[in-house]
Amino acid sequence: DAGVIQSPRHEVTEMGQEVTLRCKPISGHDYLFWYRQTMMRGLELLIYFNNNVPIDDSGMPEDRFSAKMPNASFSTLKIQPSEPRDSAVYFCASSDPGTGASNEQFFGPGTRLTVL
Amino acid sequence: LAKTTQPISMDSYEGQEVNITCSHNNIATNDYITWYQQFPSQGPRFIIQGYKTKVTNEVASLFIPADRKSSTLSLPRVSLSDTAVYYCLEGGNKLTFGGGTRVLVKP
């Protein structure tokens, strides 16, 4: 398996622009997580899905952020409009508690977002 | 806020054993204790998980006392490539990462 795939790996945009981050989880995993990592705040859970349904979005910073999972193999995290304080590394992770360790999440390589 | 408390940083030398202790003062009855490792520019990677007593795998050991108020990750004979940030977490599917422990292995 190729692991969790994220695209793009790097994104540079200007304030006010829409940004869409993409994630393909490991096939067969029924949980998908979006995290954000910054030096100041560390690694924060933004939202997670189970069987394509959002379970907990309490970590989503504000209405400018939205996430969707239209099918089991694809998820997006959208920021509209983007702001400089959104600059961070965004990680997607997936897991299958039914077969592996209950807390074993497999992380993607991340998307480094820079908002100018 | 993270549920756990762990040292901010720790230095060691190649070949030594590194032990990182984490406090779990309010751990829930059903929560497992899990440790992750993160290298620069990479996502965290699962190392080991346990509920009680001792768990060992090919890379580490995890010691959890009977009261489960703490856990200790033991890395035997570290090498330079073990330099990373190590996170202890508790919980189920929803994980809260704290600041982690920055381990620097020196030659």
JSON list of C-alpha atoms in Angstrom, two decimals:
[
{"chain": "A", "resi": 1, "resn": "ASP", "atom": "CA", "xyz": [0.00, 0.00, 0.00]},
{"chain": "A", "resi": 2, "resn": "ALA", "atom": "CA", "xyz": [1.25, 3.50, -0.81]},
{"chain": "A", "resi": 3, "resn": "GLY", "atom": "CA", "xyz": [0.18, 4.86, 2.54]},
{"chain": "A", "resi": 4, "resn": "VAL", "atom": "CA", "xyz": [-1.80, 8.02, 3.06]},
{"chain": "A", "resi": 5, "resn": "ILE", "atom": "CA", "xyz": [-1.43, 10.34, 0.09]},
{"chain": "A", "resi": 6, "resn": "GLN", "atom": "CA", "xyz": [-1.72, 14.09, 0.37]},
{"chain": "A", "resi": 7, "resn": "SER", "atom": "CA", "xyz": [-1.61, 16.78, -2.28]},
{"chain": "A", "resi": 8, "resn": "PRO", "atom": "CA", "xyz": [-0.21, 19.23, -2.87]},
{"chain": "A", "resi": 9, "resn": "ARG", "atom": "CA", "xyz": [2.93, 18.81, -0.76]},
{"chain": "A", "resi": 10, "resn": "HIS", "atom": "CA", "xyz": [3.55, 22.55, -0.78]},
{"chain": "A", "resi": 11, "resn": "GLU", "atom": "CA", "xyz": [1.14, 25.40, -1.37]},
{"chain": "A", "resi": 12, "resn": "VAL", "atom": "CA", "xyz": [1.90, 29.09, -1.45]},
{"chain": "A", "resi": 13, "resn": "THR", "atom": "CA", "xyz": [-1.01, 31.44, -1.86]},
{"chain": "A", "resi": 14, "resn": "GLU", "atom": "CA", "xyz": [-2.03, 34.98, -1.17]},
{"chain": "A", "resi": 15, "resn": "MET", "atom": "CA", "xyz": [-4.34, 36.13, 1.56]},
{"chain": "A", "resi": 16, "resn": "GLY", "atom": "CA", "xyz": [-7.96, 35.91, 0.54]},
{"chain": "A", "resi": 17, "resn": "GLN", "atom": "CA", "xyz": [-7.52, 33.05, -1.89]},
{"chain": "A", "resi": 18, "resn": "GLU", "atom": "CA", "xyz": [-9.26, 29.70, -1.57]},
{"chain": "A", "resi": 19, "resn": "VAL", "atom": "CA", "xyz": [-7.07, 26.74, -0.69]},
{"chain": "A", "resi": 20, "resn": "THR", "atom": "CA", "xyz": [-8.01, 23.09, -1.10]},
{"chain": "A", "resi": 21, "resn": "LEU", "atom": "CA", "xyz": [-5.98, 20.31, 0.45]},
{"chain": "A", "resi": 22, "resn": "ARG", "atom": "CA", "xyz": [-6.54, 16.72, -0.61]},
{"chain": "A", "resi": 23, "resn": "CYS", "atom": "CA", "xyz": [-6.14, 13.37, 1.05]},
{"chain": "A", "resi": 24, "resn": "LYS", "atom": "CA", "xyz": [-6.43, 9.76, 0.00]},
{"chain": "A", "resi": 25, "resn": "PRO", "atom": "CA", "xyz": [-6.53, 7.42, 3.02]},
{"chain": "A", "resi": 26, "resn": "ILE", "atom": "CA", "xyz": [-5.18, 3.91, 3.12]},
{"chain": "A", "resi": 27, "resn": "SER", "atom": "CA", "xyz": [-7.60, 1.56, 1.42]},
{"chain": "A", "resi": 28, "resn": "GLY", "atom": "CA", "xyz": [-9.88, -0.16, 3.91]},
{"chain": "A", "resi": 29, "resn": "HIS", "atom": "CA", "xyz": [-9.38, 2.38, 6.68]},
{"chain": "A", "resi": 30, "resn": "ASP", "atom": "CA", "xyz": [-12.68, 3.72, 7.94]},
{"chain": "A", "resi": 31, "resn": "TYR", "atom": "CA", "xyz": [-11.39, 6.64, 10.01]},
{"chain": "A", "resi": 32, "resn": "LEU", "atom": "CA", "xyz": [-9.87, 9.79, 8.53]},
{"chain": "A", "resi": 33, "resn": "PHE", "atom": "CA", "xyz": [-8.35, 12.67, 10.49]},
{"chain": "A", "resi": 34, "resn": "TRP", "atom": "CA", "xyz": [-7.20, 16.17, 9.59]},
{"chain": "A", "resi": 35, "resn": "TYR", "atom": "CA", "xyz": [-4.53, 17.82, 11.77]},
{"chain": "A", "resi": 36, "resn": "ARG", "atom": "CA", "xyz": [-2.73, 21.15, 11.69]},
{"chain": "A", "resi": 37, "resn": "GLN", "atom": "CA", "xyz": [0.78, 21.65, 13.07]},
{"chain": "A", "resi": 38, "resn": "THR", "atom": "CA", "xyz": [2.46, 24.94, 13.93]},
{"chain": "A", "resi": 39, "resn": "MET", "atom": "CA", "xyz": [5.38, 25.83, 16.15]},
{"chain": "A", "resi": 40, "resn": "MET", "atom": "CA", "xyz": [3.14, 27.83, 18.46]},
{"chain": "A", "resi": 41, "resn": "ARG", "atom": "CA", "xyz": [0.22, 25.43, 18.86]},
{"chain": "A", "resi": 42, "resn": "GLY", "atom": "CA", "xyz": [1.77, 22.06, 18.10]},
{"chain": "A", "resi": 43, "resn": "LEU", "atom": "CA", "xyz": [-0.29, 19.33, 16.47]},
{"chain": "A", "resi": 44, "resn": "GLU", "atom": "CA", "xyz": [-4.04, 19.99, 16.63]},
{"chain": "A", "resi": 45, "resn": "LEU", "atom": "CA", "xyz": [-6.88, 17.73, 15.54]},
{"chain": "A", "resi": 46, "resn": "LEU", "atom": "CA", "xyz": [-9.24, 19.68, 13.30]},
{"chain": "A", "resi": 47, "resn": "ILE", "atom": "CA", "xyz": [-11.86, 17.10, 12.35]},
{"chain": "A", "resi": 48, "resn": "TYR", "atom": "CA", "xyz": [-12.30, 13.40, 11.92]},
{"chain": "A", "resi": 49, "resn": "PHE", "atom": "CA", "xyz": [-14.60, 11.16, 9.91]},
{"chain": "A", "resi": 50, "resn": "ASN", "atom": "CA", "xyz": [-15.86, 7.64, 10.38]},
{"chain": "A", "resi": 51, "resn": "ASN", "atom": "CA", "xyz": [-17.24, 5.87, 7.32]},
{"chain": "A", "resi": 52, "resn": "ASN", "atom": "CA", "xyz": [-17.27, 9.21, 5.48]},
{"chain": "A", "resi": 53, "resn": "VAL", "atom": "CA", "xyz": [-19.38, 10.91, 8.17]},
{"chain": "A", "resi": 54, "resn": "PRO", "atom": "CA", "xyz": [-17.92, 13.80, 10.20]},
{"chain": "A", "resi": 55, "resn": "ILE", "atom": "CA", "xyz": [-17.85, 12.74, 13.84]},
{"chain": "A", "resi": 56, "resn": "ASP", "atom": "CA", "xyz": [-16.12, 15.60, 15.60]},
{"chain": "A", "resi": 57, "resn": "ASP", "atom": "CA", "xyz": [-15.33, 18.98, 14.05]},
{"chain": "A", "resi": 58, "resn": "SER", "atom": "CA", "xyz": [-14.79, 20.83, 17.31]},
{"chain": "A", "resi": 59, "resn": "GLY", "atom": "CA", "xyz": [-11.21, 21.55, 16.35]},
{"chain": "A", "resi": 60, "resn": "MET", "atom": "CA", "xyz": [-12.08, 23.42, 13.17]},
{"chain": "A", "resi": 61, "resn": "PRO", "atom": "CA", "xyz": [-10.92, 26.98, 13.86]},
{"chain": "A", "resi": 62, "resn": "GLU", "atom": "CA", "xyz": [-13.76, 28.90, 12.28]},
{"chain": "A", "resi": 63, "resn": "ASP", "atom": "CA", "xyz": [-16.23, 29.01, 9.42]},
{"chain": "A", "resi": 64, "resn": "ARG", "atom": "CA", "xyz": [-13.49, 29.65, 6.92]},
{"chain": "A", "resi": 65, "resn": "PHE", "atom": "CA", "xyz": [-12.51, 26.00, 7.28]},
{"chain": "A", "resi": 66, "resn": "SER", "atom": "CA", "xyz": [-14.57, 23.17, 5.87]},
{"chain": "A", "resi": 67, "resn": "ALA", "atom": "CA", "xyz": [-13.90, 19.49, 5.27]},
{"chain": "A", "resi": 68, "resn": "LYS", "atom": "CA", "xyz": [-15.67, 16.90, 3.19]},
{"chain": "A", "resi": 69, "resn": "MET", "atom": "CA", "xyz": [-15.37, 13.20, 2.55]},
{"chain": "A", "resi": 70, "resn": "PRO", "atom": "CA", "xyz": [-17.50, 12.36, -0.49]},
{"chain": "A", "resi": 71, "resn": "ASN", "atom": "CA", "xyz": [-16.33, 8.74, -0.56]},
{"chain": "A", "resi": 72, "resn": "ALA", "atom": "CA", "xyz": [-14.10, 6.30, 1.30]},
{"chain": "A", "resi": 73, "resn": "SER", "atom": "CA", "xyz": [-11.04, 7.13, -0.74]},
{"chain": "A", "resi": 74, "resn": "PHE", "atom": "CA", "xyz": [-11.00, 10.91, -0.80]},
{"chain": "A", "resi": 75, "resn": "SER", "atom": "CA", "xyz": [-11.27, 13.88, 1.51]},
{"chain": "A", "resi": 76, "resn": "THR", "atom": "CA", "xyz": [-10.72, 17.61, 1.17]},
{"chain": "A", "resi": 77, "resn": "LEU", "atom": "CA", "xyz": [-9.96, 20.40, 3.60]},
{"chain": "A", "resi": 78, "resn": "LYS", "atom": "CA", "xyz": [-10.85, 23.81, 2.27]},
{"chain": "A", "resi": 79, "resn": "ILE", "atom": "CA", "xyz": [-9.93, 27.24, 3.57]},
{"chain": "A", "resi": 80, "resn": "GLN", "atom": "CA", "xyz": [-11.86, 30.16, 2.15]},
{"chain": "A", "resi": 81, "resn": "PRO", "atom": "CA", "xyz": [-10.70, 32.88, 2.42]},
{"chain": "A", "resi": 82, "resn": "SER", "atom": "CA", "xyz": [-7.19, 32.05, 3.57]},
{"chain": "A", "resi": 83, "resn": "GLU", "atom": "CA", "xyz": [-5.27, 34.23, 6.01]},
{"chain": "A", "resi": 84, "resn": "PRO", "atom": "CA", "xyz": [-1.56, 34.41, 6.92]},
{"chain": "A", "resi": 85, "resn": "ARG", "atom": "CA", "xyz": [-2.28, 32.82, 10.32]},
{"chain": "A", "resi": 86, "resn": "ASP", "atom": "CA", "xyz": [-3.45, 29.68, 8.48]},
{"chain": "A", "resi": 87, "resn": "SER", "atom": "CA", "xyz": [0.14, 29.01, 7.47]},
{"chain": "A", "resi": 88, "resn": "ALA", "atom": "CA", "xyz": [1.02, 25.59, 8.86]},
{"chain": "A", "resi": 89, "resn": "VAL", "atom": "CA", "xyz": [1.62, 21.98, 7.95]},
{"chain": "A", "resi": 90, "resn": "TYR", "atom": "CA", "xyz": [-1.64, 20.11, 7.48]},
{"chain": "A", "resi": 91, "resn": "PHE", "atom": "CA", "xyz": [-1.60, 16.36, 8.02]},
{"chain": "A", "resi": 92, "resn": "CYS", "atom": "CA", "xyz": [-4.14, 13.78, 7.05]},
{"chain": "A", "resi": 93, "resn": "ALA", "atom": "CA", "xyz": [-4.20, 10.43, 8.84]},
{"chain": "A", "resi": 94, "resn": "SER", "atom": "CA", "xyz": [-6.27, 7.28, 8.60]},
{"chain": "A", "resi": 95, "resn": "SER", "atom": "CA", "xyz": [-6.85, 4.29, 10.82]},
{"chain": "A", "resi": 96, "resn": "ASP", "atom": "CA", "xyz": [-8.66, 0.99, 11.06]},
{"chain": "A", "resi": 97, "resn": "PRO", "atom": "CA", "xyz": [-9.23, 0.23, 14.75]},
{"chain": "A", "resi": 98, "resn": "GLY", "atom": "CA", "xyz": [-10.96, -2.98, 13.81]},
{"chain": "A", "resi": 99, "resn": "THR", "atom": "CA", "xyz": [-7.79, -4.72, 12.75]},
{"chain": "A", "resi": 100, "resn": "GLY", "atom": "CA", "xyz": [-4.89, -2.73, 14.17]},
{"chain": "A", "resi": 101, "resn": "ALA", "atom": "CA", "xyz": [-4.06, -1.07, 17.46]},
{"chain": "A", "resi": 102, "resn": "SER", "atom": "CA", "xyz": [-6.96, 1.14, 18.44]},
{"chain": "A", "resi": 103, "resn": "ASN", "atom": "CA", "xyz": [-4.86, 4.29, 18.43]},
{"chain": "A", "resi": 104, "resn": "GLU", "atom": "CA", "xyz": [-2.61, 3.56, 15.48]},
{"chain": "A", "resi": 105, "resn": "GLN", "atom": "CA", "xyz": [-3.11, 6.29, 12.97]},
{"chain": "A", "resi": 106, "resn": "PHE", "atom": "CA", "xyz": [-1.14, 6.39, 9.75]},
{"chain": "A", "resi": 107, "resn": "PHE", "atom": "CA", "xyz": [-0.11, 9.89, 8.81]},
{"chain": "A", "resi": 108, "resn": "GLY", "atom": "CA", "xyz": [0.49, 11.30, 5.37]},
{"chain": "A", "resi": 109, "resn": "PRO", "atom": "CA", "xyz": [3.52, 13.41, 4.47]},
{"chain": "A", "resi": 110, "resn": "GLY", "atom": "CA", "xyz": [1.64, 16.64, 5.08]},
{"chain": "A", "resi": 111, "resn": "THR", "atom": "CA", "xyz": [0.93, 19.76, 3.06]},
{"chain": "A", "resi": 112, "resn": "ARG", "atom": "CA", "xyz": [3.00, 22.81, 3.93]},
{"chain": "A", "resi": 113, "resn": "LEU", "atom": "CA", "xyz": [0.76, 25.83, 3.44]},
{"chain": "A", "resi": 114, "resn": "THR", "atom": "CA", "xyz": [2.10, 29.36, 3.27]},
{"chain": "A", "resi": 115, "resn": "VAL", "atom": "CA", "xyz": [-0.34, 32.23, 3.04]},
{"chain": "A", "resi": 116, "resn": "LEU", "atom": "CA", "xyz": [1.30, 35.52, 2.14]},
{"chain": "B", "resi": 1, "resn": "LEU", "atom": "CA", "xyz": [-5.28, 21.21, 26.16]},
{"chain": "B", "resi": 2, "resn": "ALA", "atom": "CA", "xyz": [-3.22, 18.04, 26.19]},
{"chain": "B", "resi": 3, "resn": "LYS", "atom": "CA", "xyz": [-4.19, 15.53, 28.82]},
{"chain": "B", "resi": 4, "resn": "THR", "atom": "CA", "xyz": [-0.63, 14.38, 29.40]},
{"chain": "B", "resi": 5, "resn": "THR", "atom": "CA", "xyz": [2.56, 15.87, 30.83]},
{"chain": "B", "resi": 6, "resn": "GLN", "atom": "CA", "xyz": [6.01, 14.95, 29.59]},
{"chain": "B", "resi": 7, "resn": "PRO", "atom": "CA", "xyz": [9.49, 16.55, 29.64]},
{"chain": "B", "resi": 8, "resn": "ILE", "atom": "CA", "xyz": [10.15, 19.13, 26.97]},
{"chain": "B", "resi": 9, "resn": "SER", "atom": "CA", "xyz": [13.53, 17.78, 25.94]},
{"chain": "B", "resi": 10, "resn": "MET", "atom": "CA", "xyz": [16.10, 15.11, 26.69]},
{"chain": "B", "resi": 11, "resn": "ASP", "atom": "CA", "xyz": [19.66, 14.50, 25.51]},
{"chain": "B", "resi": 12, "resn": "SER", "atom": "CA", "xyz": [21.34, 11.13, 25.21]},
{"chain": "B", "resi": 13, "resn": "TYR", "atom": "CA", "xyz": [24.29, 9.43, 23.53]},
{"chain": "B", "resi": 14, "resn": "GLU", "atom": "CA", "xyz": [24.48, 6.67, 21.01]},
{"chain": "B", "resi": 15, "resn": "GLY", "atom": "CA", "xyz": [24.15, 3.23, 22.53]},
{"chain": "B", "resi": 16, "resn": "GLN", "atom": "CA", "xyz": [22.42, 4.41, 25.68]},
{"chain": "B", "resi": 17, "resn": "GLU", "atom": "CA", "xyz": [18.92, 3.55, 26.81]},
{"chain": "B", "resi": 18, "resn": "VAL", "atom": "CA", "xyz": [16.47, 6.43, 26.79]},
{"chain": "B", "resi": 19, "resn": "ASN", "atom": "CA", "xyz": [13.48, 6.47, 29.10]},
{"chain": "B", "resi": 20, "resn": "ILE", "atom": "CA", "xyz": [10.75, 9.07, 28.73]},
{"chain": "B", "resi": 21, "resn": "THR", "atom": "CA", "xyz": [8.08, 9.26, 31.40]},
{"chain": "B", "resi": 22, "resn": "CYS", "atom": "CA", "xyz": [4.66, 10.75, 30.85]},
{"chain": "B", "resi": 23, "resn": "SER", "atom": "CA", "xyz": [2.01, 11.64, 33.44]},
{"chain": "B", "resi": 24, "resn": "HIS", "atom": "CA", "xyz": [-1.59, 10.58, 32.92]},
{"chain": "B", "resi": 25, "resn": "ASN", "atom": "CA", "xyz": [-3.26, 12.12, 35.95]},
{"chain": "B", "resi": 26, "resn": "ASN", "atom": "CA", "xyz": [-6.80, 11.99, 34.61]},
{"chain": "B", "resi": 27, "resn": "ILE", "atom": "CA", "xyz": [-6.75, 9.02, 32.30]},
{"chain": "B", "resi": 28, "resn": "ALA", "atom": "CA", "xyz": [-10.14, 7.46, 31.62]},
{"chain": "B", "resi": 29, "resn": "THR", "atom": "CA", "xyz": [-10.77, 3.82, 32.44]},
{"chain": "B", "resi": 30, "resn": "ASN", "atom": "CA", "xyz": [-11.13, 2.78, 28.82]},
{"chain": "B", "resi": 31, "resn": "ASP", "atom": "CA", "xyz": [-8.27, 4.82, 27.39]},
{"chain": "B", "resi": 32, "resn": "TYR", "atom": "CA", "xyz": [-5.18, 3.19, 26.00]},
{"chain": "B", "resi": 33, "resn": "ILE", "atom": "CA", "xyz": [-1.77, 4.87, 26.26]},
{"chain": "B", "resi": 34, "resn": "THR", "atom": "CA", "xyz": [-0.01, 5.38, 22.96]},
{"chain": "B", "resi": 35, "resn": "TRP", "atom": "CA", "xyz": [3.36, 6.77, 21.92]},
{"chain": "B", "resi": 36, "resn": "TYR", "atom": "CA", "xyz": [4.21, 8.36, 18.61]},
{"chain": "B", "resi": 37, "resn": "GLN", "atom": "CA", "xyz": [7.50, 9.49, 17.07]},
{"chain": "B", "resi": 38, "resn": "GLN", "atom": "CA", "xyz": [7.90, 12.41, 14.70]},
{"chain": "B", "resi": 39, "resn": "PHE", "atom": "CA", "xyz": [10.92, 13.27, 12.58]},
{"chain": "B", "resi": 40, "resn": "PRO", "atom": "CA", "xyz": [11.32, 16.75, 11.06]},
{"chain": "B", "resi": 41, "resn": "SER", "atom": "CA", "xyz": [9.18, 17.32, 7.98]},
{"chain": "B", "resi": 42, "resn": "GLN", "atom": "CA", "xyz": [7.28, 14.07, 8.50]},
{"chain": "B", "resi": 43, "resn": "GLY", "atom": "CA", "xyz": [4.00, 13.06, 10.06]},
{"chain": "B", "resi": 44, "resn": "PRO", "atom": "CA", "xyz": [3.96, 11.28, 13.42]},
{"chain": "B", "resi": 45, "resn": "ARG", "atom": "CA", "xyz": [4.49, 7.54, 13.40]},
{"chain": "B", "resi": 46, "resn": "PHE", "atom": "CA", "xyz": [2.97, 5.05, 15.83]},
{"chain": "B", "resi": 47, "resn": "ILE", "atom": "CA", "xyz": [5.52, 3.38, 18.08]},
{"chain": "B", "resi": 48, "resn": "ILE", "atom": "CA", "xyz": [3.71, 1.39, 20.72]},
{"chain": "B", "resi": 49, "resn": "GLN", "atom": "CA", "xyz": [0.47, 1.14, 22.66]},
{"chain": "B", "resi": 50, "resn": "GLY", "atom": "CA", "xyz": [-0.51, -0.40, 25.98]},
{"chain": "B", "resi": 51, "resn": "TYR", "atom": "CA", "xyz": [-3.15, -0.51, 28.66]},
{"chain": "B", "resi": 52, "resn": "LYS", "atom": "CA", "xyz": [-1.39, -1.90, 31.68]},
{"chain": "B", "resi": 53, "resn": "THR", "atom": "CA", "xyz": [1.92, -3.56, 32.68]},
{"chain": "B", "resi": 54, "resn": "LYS", "atom": "CA", "xyz": [4.61, -3.97, 30.04]},
{"chain": "B", "resi": 55, "resn": "VAL", "atom": "CA", "xyz": [4.46, -4.12, 26.28]},
{"chain": "B", "resi": 56, "resn": "THR", "atom": "CA", "xyz": [7.47, -4.71, 24.05]},
{"chain": "B", "resi": 57, "resn": "ASN", "atom": "CA", "xyz": [7.89, -4.62, 20.31]},
{"chain": "B", "resi": 58, "resn": "GLU", "atom": "CA", "xyz": [10.85, -4.51, 17.95]},
{"chain": "B", "resi": 59, "resn": "VAL", "atom": "CA", "xyz": [11.61, -0.85, 18.60]},
{"chain": "B", "resi": 60, "resn": "ALA", "atom": "CA", "xyz": [10.57, -0.01, 22.16]},
{"chain": "B", "resi": 61, "resn": "SER", "atom": "CA", "xyz": [9.11, -1.06, 25.46]},
{"chain": "B", "resi": 62, "resn": "LEU", "atom": "CA", "xyz": [6.25, 0.58, 27.30]},
{"chain": "B", "resi": 63, "resn": "PHE", "atom": "CA", "xyz": [5.87, 0.33, 31.06]},
{"chain": "B", "resi": 64, "resn": "ILE", "atom": "CA", "xyz": [2.53, 1.22, 32.66]},
{"chain": "B", "resi": 65, "resn": "PRO", "atom": "CA", "xyz": [2.10, 0.84, 36.43]},
{"chain": "B", "resi": 66, "resn": "ALA", "atom": "CA", "xyz": [-1.03, -0.59, 37.99]},
{"chain": "B", "resi": 67, "resn": "ASP", "atom": "CA", "xyz": [-2.54, 2.82, 38.76]},
{"chain": "B", "resi": 68, "resn": "ARG", "atom": "CA", "xyz": [-1.98, 3.92, 35.12]},
{"chain": "B", "resi": 69, "resn": "LYS", "atom": "CA", "xyz": [-1.10, 7.44, 36.24]},
{"chain": "B", "resi": 70, "resn": "SER", "atom": "CA", "xyz": [2.11, 7.36, 34.26]},
{"chain": "B", "resi": 71, "resn": "SER", "atom": "CA", "xyz": [3.81, 5.55, 31.42]},
{"chain": "B", "resi": 72, "resn": "THR", "atom": "CA", "xyz": [7.45, 5.17, 30.46]},
{"chain": "B", "resi": 73, "resn": "LEU", "atom": "CA", "xyz": [8.69, 4.66, 26.94]},
{"chain": "B", "resi": 74, "resn": "SER", "atom": "CA", "xyz": [12.03, 2.89, 26.82]},
{"chain": "B", "resi": 75, "resn": "LEU", "atom": "CA", "xyz": [14.23, 3.05, 23.73]},
{"chain": "B", "resi": 76, "resn": "PRO", "atom": "CA", "xyz": [17.10, 0.58, 24.03]},
{"chain": "B", "resi": 77, "resn": "ARG", "atom": "CA", "xyz": [20.52, 1.45, 22.62]},
{"chain": "B", "resi": 78, "resn": "VAL", "atom": "CA", "xyz": [19.55, 4.59, 20.74]},
{"chain": "B", "resi": 79, "resn": "SER", "atom": "CA", "xyz": [21.27, 5.70, 17.57]},
{"chain": "B", "resi": 80, "resn": "LEU", "atom": "CA", "xyz": [21.55, 9.11, 15.92]},
{"chain": "B", "resi": 81, "resn": "SER", "atom": "CA", "xyz": [18.49, 8.30, 13.83]},
{"chain": "B", "resi": 82, "resn": "ASP", "atom": "CA", "xyz": [16.35, 8.13, 16.97]},
{"chain": "B", "resi": 83, "resn": "THR", "atom": "CA", "xyz": [16.60, 11.91, 17.29]},
{"chain": "B", "resi": 84, "resn": "ALA", "atom": "CA", "xyz": [12.98, 12.99, 17.07]},
{"chain": "B", "resi": 85, "resn": "VAL", "atom": "CA", "xyz": [10.01, 14.29, 19.01]},
{"chain": "B", "resi": 86, "resn": "TYR", "atom": "CA", "xyz": [8.16, 11.67, 21.05]},
{"chain": "B", "resi": 87, "resn": "TYR", "atom": "CA", "xyz": [4.52, 12.14, 22.02]},
{"chain": "B", "resi": 88, "resn": "CYS", "atom": "CA", "xyz": [2.54, 10.28, 24.66]},
{"chain": "B", "resi": 89, "resn": "LEU", "atom": "CA", "xyz": [-1.20, 10.23, 24.23]},
{"chain": "B", "resi": 90, "resn": "GLU", "atom": "CA", "xyz": [-4.24, 8.71, 25.82]},
{"chain": "B", "resi": 91, "resn": "GLY", "atom": "CA", "xyz": [-7.64, 8.15, 24.36]},
{"chain": "B", "resi": 92, "resn": "GLY", "atom": "CA", "xyz": [-9.53, 6.32, 21.71]},
{"chain": "B", "resi": 93, "resn": "ASN", "atom": "CA", "xyz": [-10.00, 7.46, 18.16]},
{"chain": "B", "resi": 94, "resn": "LYS", "atom": "CA", "xyz": [-9.69, 11.11, 19.08]},
{"chain": "B", "resi": 95, "resn": "LEU", "atom": "CA", "xyz": [-6.08, 11.83, 20.02]},
{"chain": "B", "resi": 96, "resn": "THR", "atom": "CA", "xyz": [-4.81, 15.02, 21.66]},
{"chain": "B", "resi": 97, "resn": "PHE", "atom": "CA", "xyz": [-1.13, 15.66, 21.03]},
{"chain": "B", "resi": 98, "resn": "GLY", "atom": "CA", "xyz": [0.80, 17.69, 23.58]},
{"chain": "B", "resi": 99, "resn": "GLY", "atom": "CA", "xyz": [4.15, 19.35, 23.05]},
{"chain": "B", "resi": 100, "resn": "GLY", "atom": "CA", "xyz": [6.08, 16.11, 23.02]},
{"chain": "B", "resi": 101, "resn": "THR", "atom": "CA", "xyz": [9.61, 15.40, 24.21]},
{"chain": "B", "resi": 102, "resn": "ARG", "atom": "CA", "xyz": [12.46, 16.39, 21.92]},
{"chain": "B", "resi": 103, "resn": "VAL", "atom": "CA", "xyz": [15.10, 13.69, 22.15]},
{"chain": "B", "resi": 104, "resn": "LEU", "atom": "CA", "xyz": [18.55, 14.54, 20.84]},
{"chain": "B", "resi": 105, "resn": "VAL", "atom": "CA", "xyz": [20.96, 11.64, 20.43]},
{"chain": "B", "resi": 106, "resn": "LYS", "atom": "CA", "xyz": [24.58, 12.73, 20.32]},
{"chain": "B", "resi": 107, "resn": "PRO", "atom": "CA", "xyz": [27.53, 10.82, 18.90]}
]
